[in-house]
mmCIF file of C-alpha atoms in Angstrom:
data_model
loop_
_atom_site.group_PDB
_atom_site.id
_atom_site.type_symbol
_atom_site.label_atom_id
_atom_site.label_comp_id
_atom_site.label_asym_id
_atom_site.label_seq_id
_atom_site.Cartn_x
_atom_site.Cartn_y
_atom_site.Cartn_z
ATOM 1 C CA MET E 1 -0.929 2.594 11.664
ATOM 2 C CA SER E 2 -3.726 5.062 11.449
ATOM 3 C CA VAL E 3 -7.162 4.127 10.429
ATOM 4 C CA THR E 4 -7.713 3.896 6.703
ATOM 5 C CA ARG E 5 -10.713 5.794 5.573
ATOM 6 C CA LEU E 6 -12.355 3.911 2.599
ATOM 7 C CA ARG E 7 -14.618 6.563 0.919
ATOM 8 C CA GLU E 8 -16.576 3.952 -0.814
ATOM 9 C CA ILE E 9 -16.711 0.396 -0.539
ATOM 10 C CA LYS E 10 -17.516 -0.966 -3.905
ATOM 11 C CA ARG E 11 -19.133 -4.509 -4.448
ATOM 12 C CA GLU E 12 -15.870 -5.565 -6.262
ATOM 13 C CA ILE E 13 -13.482 -4.396 -3.632
ATOM 14 C CA ARG E 14 -10.209 -6.181 -3.917
ATOM 15 C CA VAL E 15 -9.299 -8.360 -0.874
ATOM 16 C CA LEU E 16 -6.527 -10.783 0.012
ATOM 17 C CA GLY E 17 -7.313 -13.691 1.936
ATOM 18 C CA LEU E 18 -4.569 -15.597 3.673
ATOM 19 C CA ALA E 19 -4.303 -19.102 4.947
ATOM 20 C CA SER E 20 -1.182 -20.852 6.508
ATOM 21 C CA TRP E 21 0.023 -24.197 7.474
ATOM 22 C CA SER E 22 3.212 -25.961 8.981
ATOM 23 C CA ASN E 23 4.992 -28.563 6.898
ATOM 24 C CA PRO E 24 6.753 -30.870 9.382
ATOM 25 C CA ASP E 25 8.748 -32.658 6.738
ATOM 26 C CA THR E 26 10.605 -29.376 5.828
ATOM 27 C CA GLY E 27 10.219 -27.447 8.949
ATOM 28 C CA THR E 28 8.686 -24.451 7.112
ATOM 29 C CA HIS E 29 5.632 -22.583 7.310
ATOM 30 C CA GLU E 30 3.583 -22.237 3.936
ATOM 31 C CA THR E 31 1.164 -19.313 3.191
ATOM 32 C CA VAL E 32 -1.129 -19.074 0.315
ATOM 33 C CA GLY E 33 -3.128 -15.974 -0.512
ATOM 34 C CA VAL E 34 -5.995 -15.311 -2.998
ATOM 35 C CA ILE E 35 -6.960 -11.975 -4.175
ATOM 36 C CA PHE E 36 -10.731 -11.616 -4.825
ATOM 37 C CA ARG E 37 -12.772 -9.010 -6.306
ATOM 38 C CA GLY E 38 -15.779 -8.772 -3.804
ATOM 39 C CA LYS E 39 -17.230 -12.333 -3.429
ATOM 40 C CA HIS E 40 -17.360 -13.164 -7.113
ATOM 41 C CA TRP E 41 -13.948 -13.172 -8.872
ATOM 42 C CA LEU E 42 -10.500 -14.588 -8.378
ATOM 43 C CA ASP E 43 -7.930 -12.326 -9.559
ATOM 44 C CA GLY E 44 -4.648 -13.830 -8.378
ATOM 45 C CA VAL E 45 -2.818 -16.333 -6.152
ATOM 46 C CA LEU E 46 0.220 -15.682 -4.073
ATOM 47 C CA LYS E 47 2.332 -18.358 -2.181
ATOM 48 C CA THR E 48 5.248 -18.111 0.168
ATOM 49 C CA SER E 49 7.338 -20.158 2.644
ATOM 50 C CA SER E 50 9.207 -19.162 5.735
ATOM 51 C CA GLY E 51 11.455 -20.859 8.300
ATOM 52 C CA GLY E 52 10.950 -19.100 11.555
ATOM 53 C CA PRO E 53 8.185 -18.843 14.133
ATOM 54 C CA SER E 54 7.240 -15.405 12.956
ATOM 55 C CA ILE E 55 5.976 -15.758 9.399
ATOM 56 C CA THR E 56 4.796 -12.178 9.160
ATOM 57 C CA ALA E 57 7.730 -10.684 7.566
ATOM 58 C CA GLU E 58 7.944 -13.119 4.498
ATOM 59 C CA VAL E 59 4.258 -12.938 4.004
ATOM 60 C CA ALA E 60 4.477 -8.981 3.998
ATOM 61 C CA GLU E 61 7.252 -9.057 1.708
ATOM 62 C CA THR E 62 5.570 -11.483 -0.813
ATOM 63 C CA ILE E 63 2.445 -9.022 -0.689
ATOM 64 C CA ARG E 64 4.656 -5.932 -1.272
ATOM 65 C CA ARG E 65 6.248 -7.640 -4.337
ATOM 66 C CA SER E 66 3.076 -8.728 -5.838
ATOM 67 C CA ASN E 67 1.646 -6.828 -8.937
ATOM 68 C CA HIS E 68 -1.625 -6.911 -7.112
ATOM 69 C CA HIS E 69 -0.405 -4.901 -4.062
ATOM 70 C CA PRO E 70 -1.643 -1.447 -5.256
ATOM 71 C CA GLN E 71 -5.067 -2.898 -5.768
ATOM 72 C CA ILE E 72 -5.564 -4.670 -2.628
ATOM 73 C CA ARG E 73 -7.738 -2.707 -0.314
ATOM 74 C CA VAL E 74 -7.923 -5.091 2.672
ATOM 75 C CA ILE E 75 -6.076 -8.281 3.934
ATOM 76 C CA LEU E 76 -8.182 -11.054 5.694
ATOM 77 C CA LEU E 77 -6.758 -13.810 7.823
ATOM 78 C CA HIS E 78 -7.508 -16.105 10.687
ATOM 79 C CA ARG E 79 -6.108 -15.038 14.036
ATOM 80 C CA GLU E 80 -5.626 -18.728 15.377
ATOM 81 C CA PRO E 81 -1.897 -19.720 15.577
ATOM 82 C CA LEU E 82 -0.604 -22.872 13.703
ATOM 83 C CA ASN E 83 -0.096 -26.175 15.462
ATOM 84 C CA ASP E 84 3.357 -25.209 16.385
ATOM 85 C CA GLY E 85 2.652 -21.736 17.487
ATOM 86 C CA ALA E 86 3.604 -19.851 14.562
ATOM 87 C CA GLU E 87 1.238 -16.981 13.463
ATOM 88 C CA ILE E 88 0.819 -13.992 11.260
ATOM 89 C CA ASP E 89 0.738 -10.841 13.403
ATOM 90 C CA PRO E 90 -2.082 -8.644 12.028
ATOM 91 C CA HIS E 91 -0.507 -5.508 13.473
ATOM 92 C CA ARG E 92 2.798 -6.054 11.912
ATOM 93 C CA LEU E 93 1.389 -7.150 8.753
ATOM 94 C CA SER E 94 -0.774 -3.974 8.452
ATOM 95 C CA ARG E 95 2.309 -1.870 9.386
ATOM 96 C CA GLU E 96 4.750 -3.600 6.779
ATOM 97 C CA THR E 97 2.216 -3.741 3.834
ATOM 98 C CA GLY E 98 0.404 -0.273 4.486
ATOM 99 C CA LYS E 99 -2.938 -2.224 4.145
ATOM 100 C CA PRO E 100 -5.761 -2.729 6.737
ATOM 101 C CA VAL E 101 -6.110 -6.232 8.300
ATOM 102 C CA ILE E 102 -9.095 -7.983 9.489
ATOM 103 C CA ALA E 103 -8.307 -11.018 11.510
ATOM 104 C CA LEU E 104 -11.136 -13.310 12.023
ATOM 105 C CA GLY E 105 -11.750 -15.809 14.802
ATOM 106 C CA PHE E 106 -14.216 -18.654 15.243
ATOM 107 C CA GLN E 107 -15.769 -20.346 18.172
ATOM 108 C CA ASP E 108 -15.520 -23.664 16.407
ATOM 109 C CA PRO E 109 -13.490 -24.596 13.583
ATOM 110 C CA PRO E 110 -14.885 -23.290 10.313
ATOM 111 C CA GLN E 111 -17.654 -25.458 9.253
ATOM 112 C CA ASN E 112 -21.168 -25.047 8.186
ATOM 113 C CA ASN E 113 -22.239 -24.035 11.654
ATOM 114 C CA GLN E 114 -19.319 -21.751 12.508
ATOM 115 C CA ARG E 115 -19.816 -18.670 14.673
ATOM 116 C CA LEU E 116 -17.680 -15.664 14.096
ATOM 117 C CA THR E 117 -16.292 -14.028 17.117
ATOM 118 C CA SER E 118 -15.587 -10.194 16.980
ATOM 119 C CA PRO E 119 -12.881 -9.613 14.526
ATOM 120 C CA ILE E 120 -9.569 -7.823 15.114
ATOM 121 C CA THR E 121 -9.441 -4.828 12.972
ATOM 122 C CA VAL E 122 -6.013 -2.992 12.203
ATOM 123 C CA GLY E 123 -6.069 0.122 10.360
ATOM 124 C CA ILE E 124 -9.718 0.172 9.729
ATOM 125 C CA ASP E 125 -12.784 0.892 12.052
ATOM 126 C CA GLU E 126 -15.108 -1.895 13.022
ATOM 127 C CA LYS E 127 -18.109 -0.584 11.130
ATOM 128 C CA THR E 128 -16.209 -0.450 7.859
ATOM 129 C CA ALA E 129 -14.753 -3.828 8.580
ATOM 130 C CA LYS E 130 -18.321 -5.345 9.065
ATOM 131 C CA ARG E 131 -19.466 -3.853 5.759
ATOM 132 C CA ILE E 132 -16.404 -5.317 4.010
ATOM 133 C CA LEU E 133 -17.120 -8.849 5.471
ATOM 134 C CA LYS E 134 -20.822 -8.564 4.248
ATOM 135 C CA ILE E 135 -19.654 -7.465 0.708
ATOM 136 C CA THR E 136 -17.055 -10.156 0.278
ATOM 137 C CA SER E 137 -19.271 -13.126 1.789
ATOM 138 C CA ARG E 138 -21.626 -15.214 -0.086
ATOM 139 C CA THR E 139 -23.457 -16.500 2.993
ATOM 140 C CA GLY E 140 -23.007 -15.546 6.639
ATOM 141 C CA SER E 141 -19.750 -13.548 7.460
ATOM 142 C CA TYR E 142 -17.332 -15.938 5.946
ATOM 143 C CA PRO E 143 -15.416 -14.125 2.982
ATOM 144 C CA GLU E 144 -14.912 -15.986 -0.105
ATOM 145 C CA ALA E 145 -11.318 -14.960 -0.303
ATOM 146 C CA LEU E 146 -10.567 -16.682 2.967
ATOM 147 C CA ARG E 147 -12.694 -19.780 2.181
ATOM 148 C CA VAL E 148 -10.795 -20.168 -1.119
ATOM 149 C CA ALA E 149 -7.426 -19.648 0.436
ATOM 150 C CA GLU E 150 -8.090 -22.308 3.094
ATOM 151 C CA LEU E 151 -9.247 -24.835 0.279
ATOM 152 C CA LEU E 152 -5.927 -24.087 -1.579
ATOM 153 C CA ALA E 153 -3.964 -24.537 1.736
ATOM 154 C CA GLU E 154 -5.634 -27.910 2.483
ATOM 155 C CA SER E 155 -4.800 -29.177 -1.068
ATOM 156 C CA PHE E 156 -1.219 -28.216 -0.618
ATOM 157 C CA ASN E 157 -0.821 -29.468 2.862
ATOM 158 C CA PRO E 158 0.695 -32.917 2.907
ATOM 159 C CA ASN E 159 -0.773 -33.743 6.412
#
């Protein structure tokens, strides 16, 4: 995918934060996504399940079918695989949704003292990605959409 040029990054840019977990009872992988306007407004929630080790196709299909798809400017996710090795491939997700992806990694599990490592950016340059992270984060470099998606994932996860 070529690099998307965002002419203007507004304070209320719509971003999709994704969080996934494995459900050992059913053998499925669950993903929840939240659409945020900037760092202030929750606009929507998505949820999907998949059975294989690559959950990217099901997540991409859910995003494309969503009424929010045309308004989403950027997708945010963690780049760490799940406990069983399943993961969302940021390159494939960007290609299948037509949206830029910013995949974040942390040196420690996300806590109060988390330290963000260099993000993987797909379909967007790193300078623009850093501006988006700043606009969508209340404190530090942790976007609200991703924080809320993880809170929802924790509440759905039976383990």
